Amino acid sequence: MTAWIKIYKKEMKDAIRDRRSVMAALSYSIGTPLIMCILFIAMIDKFSSPSALYLTIENPQQAPELMRHLQSKDIFSKDALPEGKSTKAITLTIDDGYLYAMQHGELATLTITADFSNDNLRSSIRRLQRELRSFSREVAALRLIARGVSPEVIRVLDVQAKDTAKPEAKGGFIIGVAIFMMIYAVFISGMNLAIDTSAGERERNSLALMLSLPIRVSDLVLGKLLAVSSFALFGLCMILLVSKIAYAYVPWQELGANVIIDGRFALYMLLFSFPLALLAASMQLFVSFMAKTFKEAQSYLTIVLILPMGMAMVTGYDIGPDMLRWLPVSGQQKALMEVVKGNVLPWDSLLMATAITLLLTGALVAALMKLLSSEKTVFSL
Amino acid sequence: MIEVHNLSKKIADVQALDQLSFSAGDGKITGLLGPNGAGKTTCLRTLFNLLDADNGWAKVDGINVKENPLKAKKGLGLFPDPFGLYERLSPREYIQYFAELNGLASSAASAACEEVIERLQMSDIADRRCKGFSQGQRMKTALAQAIVHKPQNIVLDEPTRGLDVMSTRTLRDLLLALKADGHCILFSSHVMQEVSALCDEVVVMAAGRAIAQGSPAELCERTEQDSLEEAFISLIGSDEGIAA
């Protein structure tokens, strides 16, 4: 048996017995899908307008027809507020001259008063505006007919939209976030082990002892790298499993997105994330081997982990340059988003992103081996 | 057999080793005796190729450590200071791990591990995890790790530091038994009593140099002193950093 296999086995045995490493891998994988689940459900409440909208209507007696129209669209005055429902802070004021203007075919004034910057009100305000416009169009059409003119005269364009998006392709941002949270498990789950096996080894004074053995530095690095990667992939499997269960409770159709975790998606996720696990492990080992203590490594890694997080956020919001699809993390994330949307896989960018991921891993492994061959690093000279 | 010739090493602004030369033969216990900061640990680290010497060479059984580190290290066993145990492994797992990394096949490693556990009378703790071990139990585990693969040369860095009388005696008996088996034993120490009780040869070190080498009796004779302690002081000109 070659040395790296023995080192790998020992590292795994040691790590599984380390409650802190196991908890680190599990807590993210189990906690995140549950938090995301709650978050998505909260988003539905916030973004989708509730079926009945209650608001303050001033001077309603001036506009009985409009009131009937609004009521038919589930928009009511707060006077009719049933128990347990709340009123939105929107006031619709009907002008004193409304009834007169309507009866004489003149322009009638309505005023919507609300904080338009308030995200919680935005969809309700839009809904109210939409219904007022539709009422206005109806009355306008009737006025034209009364004057012997076809309402078609004022319709110039007949714009028809055909949405080619598959039902599962909508809500790109939500899909992006859900996928990134899964990919990020690769970066979080192995982190504690990476620190323990590097900076921790130095802190326990076992690093110099390991290096005094008749083994190659490459065996040492490979054994540790694979152990950390195994933990990273274990975290990914866990998050896939927990997400599959938790996401079943999210009413996706209301979000206009759907994250279905089936066998095909899980397979692609594991396949595409495998190089990322190696990259995460080599990066974390490299950074932690430079630190002298466990705590020092922890603070370095917290900063380093912002990088993949940033790349994924930019990809999720779709605000980054196009080249992101060729890069590690964002490249795999984009490809997985296409899988969820049921589109064709962008093989060219995925393969390039994978190649860059593996190249970076190789460079980091080479740097790690150099680091461990350097007496300055080993003995902190 | 360990040979060191003209070894020099500068760490930052300090000349840690300054043309250090000595040899430690088979079937002998050789002590590197010197005050704190004399360069003993630097010398041992160079021997394991953990530090790269600026000048000179070190050989283990005739193999140059720098030119062929893997082969040279196969002939070495290290008892480090501090021990560097893995707290979540049991001594049996720990010793077996090092036996395998030293090149023993799995079954041979198990047998060698069992043998060394019996030899050091540590069967009672062999399957408990190392966390919470006493200093004596830790010492035994580290010692077992150093000798499990039966290396010809055994290197010990400050082996008796922090040990109680019983543990020191266990260690001493084992070193004498290993010497009788023809092993080359090299240990560094700044404790005079330990060196004079155990060593066949003493290399007196100060400021990175070997000032004298010989048996304790020879050193006393050469300096015309009655005890090794007096001989040592007369050799290095001070007793600073040395424990009686």
XYZ file of C-alpha atoms in Angstrom:
625
model
C 0.000 0.000 0.000
C 1.446 3.366 -0.890
C 2.038 5.962 1.770
C -0.675 8.370 0.628
C -3.387 5.742 1.100
C -2.175 5.096 4.659
C -2.102 8.814 5.366
C -5.566 9.220 3.859
C -6.978 6.413 6.007
C -5.416 7.800 9.162
C -6.624 11.330 8.437
C -10.159 10.065 7.860
C -10.147 8.003 11.044
C -8.776 10.946 13.012
C -11.306 13.363 11.471
C -14.349 11.156 12.012
C -13.423 11.003 15.690
C -13.116 14.791 15.814
C -16.543 16.013 16.802
C -15.677 19.540 15.712
C -14.822 18.474 12.138
C -17.903 16.299 11.793
C -20.186 18.962 13.240
C -18.717 21.568 10.890
C -19.467 19.341 7.905
C -22.954 18.475 9.097
C -24.193 21.759 10.518
C -23.896 23.634 7.244
C -25.325 20.791 5.171
C -28.314 20.256 7.409
C -28.900 23.846 8.515
C -28.635 25.643 5.199
C -31.461 23.927 3.283
C -33.755 24.485 6.254
C -32.833 28.177 6.445
C -33.226 28.495 2.667
C -36.610 26.828 2.924
C -37.792 29.369 5.500
C -36.274 32.174 3.436
C -38.029 31.116 0.247
C -41.356 30.811 2.010
C -40.832 34.290 3.503
C -40.028 35.608 0.018
C -43.291 34.235 -1.290
C -45.174 36.095 1.418
C -43.304 39.269 0.626
C -43.332 39.264 -3.151
C -46.617 37.721 -3.974
C -49.586 39.947 -3.243
C -52.123 38.318 -0.951
C -55.409 37.548 -2.612
C -57.439 40.218 -0.790
C -55.967 43.711 -0.538
C -57.293 46.114 2.113
C -56.438 49.777 1.924
C -57.759 53.186 2.996
C -60.181 54.652 0.534
C -61.218 58.253 1.086
C -64.459 59.552 -0.374
C -65.687 56.181 -1.733
C -69.279 57.439 -2.050
C -68.126 59.532 -5.038
C -67.234 56.403 -7.051
C -69.694 53.517 -6.512
C -68.902 51.954 -9.917
C -65.184 52.022 -9.274
C -65.737 50.506 -5.839
C -67.699 47.635 -7.405
C -64.921 47.123 -9.946
C -62.226 47.053 -7.283
C -64.260 44.708 -5.094
C -64.643 42.325 -8.002
C -60.827 42.286 -8.123
C -60.510 41.595 -4.367
C -59.490 45.132 -3.432
C -61.460 46.474 -0.460
C -61.691 49.505 1.769
C -60.378 48.979 5.284
C -63.933 49.480 6.598
C -64.673 45.948 5.410
C -61.540 44.562 7.093
C -62.228 41.129 8.558
C -60.493 40.047 11.751
C -56.976 38.716 11.356
C -56.231 40.645 8.170
C -54.179 43.809 8.013
C -54.496 46.994 6.021
C -51.713 48.088 3.676
C -50.464 51.635 4.217
C -51.896 52.788 0.907
C -54.509 55.494 0.629
C -56.652 55.951 -2.455
C -58.243 59.395 -2.408
C -61.173 60.046 -4.696
C -61.477 63.668 -5.674
C -64.589 65.613 -4.644
C -65.320 66.353 -8.286
C -65.046 62.681 -9.310
C -68.762 61.969 -9.659
C -69.380 65.186 -11.592
C -66.446 64.529 -13.923
C -67.632 60.994 -14.580
C -71.181 62.075 -15.309
C -69.963 64.784 -17.736
C -67.339 62.730 -19.502
C -64.436 64.734 -18.064
C -61.103 63.742 -16.551
C -61.594 62.492 -12.983
C -58.776 62.623 -10.444
C -57.646 59.867 -8.064
C -54.615 60.022 -5.803
C -52.584 57.082 -4.491
C -50.658 58.018 -1.354
C -48.037 55.522 -0.126
C -44.337 55.066 0.466
C -43.344 53.902 -3.002
C -39.874 52.882 -1.830
C -41.301 50.324 0.581
C -40.657 46.850 -0.848
C -43.564 45.417 1.091
C -46.029 47.747 -0.634
C -44.604 47.684 -4.129
C -46.582 44.756 -5.537
C -49.823 45.979 -3.900
C -49.376 49.475 -5.355
C -48.738 47.979 -8.771
C -51.840 45.831 -8.459
C -53.991 48.814 -7.518
C -52.591 50.852 -10.434
C -53.255 47.976 -12.814
C -56.887 47.656 -11.738
C -57.446 51.433 -11.929
C -56.039 51.432 -15.458
C -58.297 48.588 -16.492
C -61.339 50.433 -15.070
C -60.239 53.571 -16.905
C -59.970 51.617 -20.188
C -63.429 50.136 -19.710
C -65.066 53.529 -19.088
C -63.137 55.064 -22.009
C -64.409 52.322 -24.310
C -68.002 52.919 -23.144
C -67.618 56.690 -23.728
C -66.374 56.048 -27.263
C -69.233 53.678 -28.003
C -71.688 56.338 -26.667
C -70.199 58.753 -29.198
C -70.549 56.225 -32.024
C -66.798 55.464 -32.251
C -65.397 51.962 -32.100
C -63.028 51.535 -29.134
C -60.678 49.767 -31.553
C -59.738 53.214 -32.885
C -57.616 53.980 -29.864
C -55.867 50.619 -29.939
C -52.836 50.971 -32.178
C -50.596 48.063 -31.327
C -51.638 44.552 -30.522
C -48.578 43.266 -28.692
C -48.656 39.579 -27.968
C -45.985 37.916 -25.871
C -45.078 34.262 -26.237
C -42.942 33.069 -23.331
C -40.598 30.349 -24.538
C -39.170 29.752 -21.060
C -39.905 26.329 -19.689
C -41.907 26.537 -16.482
C -38.845 25.418 -14.476
C -36.624 28.114 -16.003
C -38.272 31.026 -14.266
C -36.908 32.624 -11.134
C -33.281 32.410 -12.226
C -31.995 34.206 -9.175
C -33.700 31.873 -6.746
C -32.344 28.864 -8.612
C -28.901 30.497 -8.592
C -28.986 31.014 -4.837
C -30.262 27.510 -4.122
C -27.537 25.946 -6.266
C -24.790 28.112 -4.890
C -25.730 27.204 -1.327
C -25.219 23.570 -2.291
C -21.882 24.175 -4.049
C -20.693 26.222 -1.089
C -21.027 23.089 1.076
C -17.862 21.920 -0.666
C -16.015 24.932 0.706
C -17.470 24.801 4.217
C -17.609 21.090 5.028
C -13.925 20.296 4.784
C -12.665 23.535 6.256
C -12.321 22.426 9.855
C -10.502 19.271 8.850
C -8.200 21.263 6.554
C -7.216 23.464 9.476
C -6.885 20.572 11.909
C -4.671 18.565 9.592
C -2.353 21.474 8.792
C -2.186 24.307 11.322
C -3.465 21.859 13.955
C -0.699 19.409 13.080
C 1.827 22.165 13.521
C 0.260 23.215 16.825
C 0.424 19.600 18.091
C 4.106 19.451 17.047
C 3.469 16.424 14.863
C 4.292 18.111 11.566
C 8.075 17.909 11.944
C 7.722 14.290 13.073
C 5.713 13.438 9.949
C 8.299 15.114 7.748
C 11.116 13.195 9.415
C 9.598 9.927 8.155
C 10.860 8.242 4.977
C 7.865 9.397 2.932
C 7.621 11.848 0.069
C 6.061 15.239 0.723
C 3.767 14.528 -2.254
C 2.321 11.480 -0.410
C 1.664 13.604 2.649
C -0.035 16.331 0.613
C -2.080 13.862 -1.456
C -3.317 11.954 1.606
C -4.400 15.132 3.340
C -5.889 16.640 0.186
C -8.058 13.599 -0.467
C -9.202 13.440 3.153
C -10.314 17.087 3.106
C -11.955 16.594 -0.323
C -13.812 13.532 0.992
C -15.244 15.606 3.810
C -16.196 18.322 1.331
C -18.034 15.809 -0.872
C -19.654 14.198 2.150
C -21.033 17.646 3.034
C -22.301 18.028 -0.530
C -24.079 14.648 -0.442
C -25.674 15.592 2.874
C -26.895 18.960 1.615
C -28.361 17.315 -1.509
C -30.203 14.834 0.665
C -31.506 17.403 3.146
C -32.418 19.822 0.322
C -34.382 17.100 -1.430
C -36.473 16.640 1.690
C -36.728 20.306 2.723
C -37.386 21.813 -0.721
C -40.411 19.581 -1.147
C -42.141 21.940 1.311
C -41.460 25.125 -0.692
C -44.466 26.165 -2.846
C -42.229 26.684 -5.873
C -45.034 27.539 -8.307
C -45.693 30.756 -6.368
C -42.031 31.750 -6.701
C -42.076 31.077 -10.401
C -39.053 28.845 -10.003
C -38.579 25.178 -9.342
C -35.540 23.456 -7.918
C -36.144 19.765 -8.418
C -33.462 17.576 -6.914
C -33.677 14.334 -8.818
C -31.107 11.675 -9.574
C -29.932 13.451 -12.711
C -29.383 16.758 -10.923
C -27.601 15.053 -8.007
C -25.329 13.201 -10.404
C -24.395 16.382 -12.284
C -23.922 18.248 -9.007
C -21.493 15.630 -7.667
C -19.705 15.323 -10.986
C -19.240 19.064 -11.541
C -18.380 19.756 -7.897
C -15.712 17.064 -7.603
C -12.970 19.291 -9.089
C -14.271 22.116 -6.889
C -13.836 19.914 -3.812
C -10.196 19.360 -4.779
C -9.728 23.086 -5.367
C -11.362 23.997 -2.048
C -9.241 21.439 -0.193
C -5.957 22.523 -1.759
C -6.740 26.183 -1.171
C -7.697 25.602 2.453
C -4.647 23.427 3.127
C -2.342 25.962 1.515
C -3.728 28.854 3.516
C -3.806 26.933 6.802
C -0.310 25.555 6.418
C 0.887 29.149 6.315
C -0.795 29.832 9.644
C 0.921 28.858 12.854
C -2.149 28.137 14.912
C -5.684 26.840 14.453
C -7.179 30.239 15.231
C -4.889 32.069 12.850
C -5.842 29.663 10.042
C -9.518 30.152 10.835
C -9.294 33.906 10.431
C -7.329 33.632 7.161
C -9.830 31.172 5.708
C -12.826 33.279 6.627
C -11.416 35.992 4.401
C -10.440 33.622 1.588
C -13.920 32.071 1.499
C -15.434 35.406 0.535
C -13.976 34.887 -2.955
C -16.104 31.897 -4.080
C -19.089 33.466 -2.303
C -18.614 36.698 -4.276
C -18.265 34.878 -7.602
C -21.434 32.938 -6.967
C -23.416 35.986 -5.872
C -22.407 37.846 -9.014
C -23.434 34.827 -11.094
C -26.714 34.462 -9.226
C -27.674 38.100 -9.809
C -26.378 37.809 -13.365
C -24.503 41.100 -13.023
C -20.996 39.815 -13.733
C -19.182 39.809 -17.052
C -19.795 36.907 -19.419
C -16.310 35.515 -18.732
C -17.516 34.276 -15.324
C -18.979 31.222 -17.005
C -15.451 30.098 -17.884
C -14.189 30.345 -14.288
C -14.273 27.976 -11.294
C -17.385 28.068 -9.080
C -19.335 30.432 -11.349
C -18.788 28.160 -14.363
C -20.062 25.065 -12.558
C -22.892 27.068 -11.020
C -24.039 28.334 -14.435
C -23.950 24.822 -15.871
C -25.995 23.487 -12.955
C -28.498 26.308 -13.363
C -28.978 25.158 -16.958
C -29.559 21.606 -15.691
C -32.301 22.856 -13.359
C -33.844 24.959 -16.114
C -33.917 21.906 -18.368
C -31.712 23.577 -20.976
C -28.810 22.178 -22.962
C -25.586 22.014 -20.967
C -22.980 24.625 -21.948
C -20.263 22.010 -22.395
C -17.642 24.402 -23.749
C -17.681 26.754 -20.769
C -18.158 23.918 -18.280
C -15.133 22.024 -19.584
C -13.066 25.199 -19.561
C -14.171 26.024 -16.006
C -13.312 22.468 -14.942
C -9.914 22.655 -16.633
C -9.138 25.956 -14.909
C -10.317 24.480 -11.579
C -7.975 21.507 -11.981
C -5.083 23.705 -13.126
C -5.501 25.938 -10.090
C -5.639 22.854 -7.864
C -2.433 21.573 -9.435
C -0.719 24.899 -8.886
C -1.850 24.996 -5.257
C -0.678 21.421 -4.654
C 2.722 22.287 -6.130
C 2.874 25.365 -3.910
C 1.881 23.238 -0.907
C 4.671 20.768 -1.576
C 7.138 23.609 -1.866
C 5.791 25.086 1.360
C 6.275 21.799 3.235
C 9.765 21.368 1.856
C 10.710 24.768 3.159
C 12.344 24.817 6.584
C 11.098 28.368 7.028
C 7.480 27.177 6.926
C 7.941 23.949 8.856
C 9.761 25.555 11.763
C 8.350 29.076 11.324
C 11.887 30.439 11.066
C 26.234 4.707 12.502
C 25.732 8.449 12.290
C 28.423 10.757 10.988
C 28.359 14.518 10.833
C 31.108 16.417 9.079
C 31.777 20.153 9.024
C 28.071 20.939 9.329
C 27.279 24.653 9.251
C 23.875 26.292 9.395
C 22.924 29.909 9.839
C 19.356 30.643 10.969
C 18.490 34.322 10.554
C 21.545 36.067 12.079
C 22.532 33.218 14.358
C 25.245 30.727 13.417
C 23.365 27.728 14.828
C 25.895 25.148 13.615
C 29.517 26.053 13.062
C 31.565 23.346 11.337
C 30.149 20.662 13.586
C 31.775 17.246 13.242
C 31.257 14.080 15.280
C 30.316 10.453 14.863
C 28.053 8.104 16.778
C 28.885 4.429 16.395
C 26.765 1.260 16.486
C 26.367 -0.498 19.827
C 26.977 2.777 21.631
C 24.977 5.484 23.319
C 26.244 8.884 22.240
C 25.107 12.008 24.015
C 25.054 15.482 22.528
C 25.648 17.567 25.620
C 25.421 21.308 25.513
C 23.740 24.277 27.116
C 20.410 25.614 25.795
C 20.966 27.181 22.393
C 24.130 25.178 21.655
C 22.612 23.858 18.407
C 21.674 20.327 19.506
C 18.132 20.376 18.082
C 19.318 22.115 14.899
C 21.853 19.333 14.470
C 19.201 16.622 14.881
C 16.854 18.388 12.468
C 19.629 18.536 9.879
C 20.158 14.832 10.372
C 16.538 14.234 9.277
C 16.937 16.609 6.340
C 14.329 18.909 7.898
C 16.893 21.701 7.766
C 19.195 22.254 4.831
C 22.803 22.694 5.935
C 24.772 25.562 4.379
C 27.914 23.474 4.426
C 29.125 19.993 5.307
C 27.244 16.689 5.304
C 25.483 14.187 7.513
C 25.464 10.448 6.825
C 23.309 7.678 8.245
C 24.898 4.242 7.792
C 27.056 5.778 5.077
C 24.087 7.307 3.190
C 24.231 11.053 2.648
C 21.045 12.507 4.114
C 20.803 15.379 1.662
C 21.474 13.308 -1.440
C 19.236 10.388 -0.569
C 16.879 11.507 2.184
C 14.267 8.733 1.875
C 16.831 5.944 2.075
C 18.747 7.625 4.890
C 15.573 8.253 6.911
C 14.627 4.557 6.638
C 17.521 3.848 8.970
C 16.396 6.389 11.556
C 13.854 6.478 14.360
C 12.989 9.775 16.018
C 11.828 10.377 19.557
C 10.889 14.030 19.257
C 10.514 16.798 21.768
C 7.583 17.532 22.121
C 6.115 14.099 21.358
C 3.558 15.114 18.694
C 0.940 12.467 19.535
C -2.437 12.238 17.815
C -4.846 12.514 20.716
C -7.745 10.847 18.946
C -5.779 7.704 18.073
C -4.928 4.913 20.488
C -1.237 4.043 20.997
C -1.781 0.871 18.966
C -3.205 2.830 16.023
C -0.512 5.495 16.376
C 2.383 3.032 16.504
C 0.940 0.964 13.653
C 0.576 4.122 11.529
C 4.222 5.054 11.983
C 5.346 1.460 11.429
C 3.531 1.427 8.094
C 4.854 4.831 7.059
C 8.325 3.573 7.866
C 7.838 0.963 5.193
C 6.436 -2.094 7.014
C 3.606 -3.994 5.340
C 0.316 -4.008 7.218
C 0.661 -7.463 8.793
C 4.339 -6.953 9.657
C 3.434 -3.592 11.174
C 0.757 -5.213 13.371
C 3.224 -7.816 14.615
C 5.935 -5.201 15.248
C 3.379 -3.022 17.025
C 2.311 -5.879 19.319
C 5.950 -6.669 20.066
C 6.857 -3.119 21.040
C 3.698 -2.739 23.162
C 4.748 -5.805 25.152
C 8.341 -4.680 25.351
C 7.346 -1.330 26.834
C 4.651 -2.934 29.026
C 1.921 -0.709 27.744
C -0.790 -3.306 26.970
C -3.103 -1.672 29.533
C -3.162 1.629 27.636
C -2.656 0.327 24.093
C -6.287 0.623 23.055
C -7.253 3.805 24.883
C -7.150 7.086 23.022
C -4.070 9.183 23.824
C -6.122 12.132 25.049
C -5.606 12.563 28.764
C -2.465 10.405 28.950
C 0.115 11.087 31.658
C 3.562 12.269 30.631
C 4.939 8.759 31.248
C 2.273 7.156 29.037
C 2.953 9.723 26.343
C 6.679 9.041 26.555
C 6.132 5.305 26.109
C 3.890 5.886 23.067
C 6.429 8.216 21.460
C 9.250 5.819 22.218
C 7.330 2.885 20.767
C 6.758 4.937 17.610
C 10.509 5.602 17.318
C 11.607 1.967 17.596
C 8.693 -0.026 16.168
C 10.307 -0.453 12.738
C 13.607 -1.480 14.386
C 15.765 1.233 12.861
C 19.501 0.808 13.185
C 19.821 4.369 14.500
C 17.611 5.921 17.147
C 17.682 9.655 17.729
C 16.187 11.159 20.885
C 15.719 14.880 21.434
C 15.826 15.780 25.133
C 14.203 12.433 26.043
C 13.942 12.791 29.822
C 12.443 16.254 29.875
C 9.431 16.269 32.207
C 9.618 12.568 33.081
C 9.247 11.126 36.576
C 11.759 8.684 38.058
C 9.903 5.558 36.925
C 9.552 6.765 33.371
C 13.197 7.819 33.250
C 14.195 4.340 34.415
C 12.011 2.666 31.776
C 13.633 4.837 29.141
C 17.138 4.165 30.445
C 16.598 0.384 30.536
C 15.267 0.402 27.008
C 18.194 2.440 25.671
C 20.666 0.054 27.319
C 18.842 -2.935 25.826
C 18.855 -1.341 22.372
C 22.563 -0.635 22.731
C 23.137 -4.269 23.618
C 21.310 -5.228 20.426
C 23.899 -3.204 18.463
C 21.823 -0.099 17.683
C 23.363 3.331 17.381
C 21.709 5.670 19.869
C 22.177 9.413 19.714
C 20.470 11.724 22.127
C 20.664 15.364 22.914
C 20.486 16.590 26.467
C 21.439 19.375 28.741
C 21.088 17.193 31.853
C 24.518 16.200 33.099
C 23.422 13.284 35.304
C 21.542 11.567 32.505
C 24.478 11.838 30.140
C 27.074 10.583 32.587
C 24.849 7.656 33.628
C 24.075 6.457 30.118
C 26.608 7.542 27.566
C 29.561 5.671 26.203
C 30.517 8.714 24.201
C 29.827 12.372 24.866
C 29.967 15.127 22.276
C 30.277 18.440 24.091
C 28.628 21.223 22.107
C 28.711 24.980 22.529
C 27.802 27.753 20.078
C 27.210 25.279 17.261
C 30.595 23.567 17.525
C 31.733 20.214 18.910
C 34.326 21.170 21.468
C 35.291 17.683 22.499
C 34.280 14.054 21.963
C 35.163 11.050 24.083
C 33.961 8.777 26.845
C 33.116 10.491 30.149
C 36.326 9.061 31.607
C 38.394 10.329 28.698
C 36.900 13.793 29.020
C 37.691 13.867 32.746
C 41.216 12.727 32.059
C 41.760 15.255 29.291
C 40.604 18.149 31.465
C 42.168 16.737 34.628
C 38.856 16.921 36.461
C 37.135 14.415 38.744
C 33.599 14.581 37.376
C 31.999 15.016 33.974
C 30.338 18.151 35.255
C 33.665 19.754 36.136
C 35.161 18.514 32.869
C 32.269 20.062 30.957
C 32.611 23.416 32.676
C 36.306 23.488 32.066
C 35.681 22.634 28.378
C 33.101 25.278 27.619
C 34.268 27.791 30.208
C 30.854 28.278 31.823
C 28.041 26.273 33.406
C 25.286 28.461 32.045
C 22.260 26.592 30.688
C 23.311 23.229 32.075
C 21.338 21.174 34.598
C 23.215 19.028 37.078
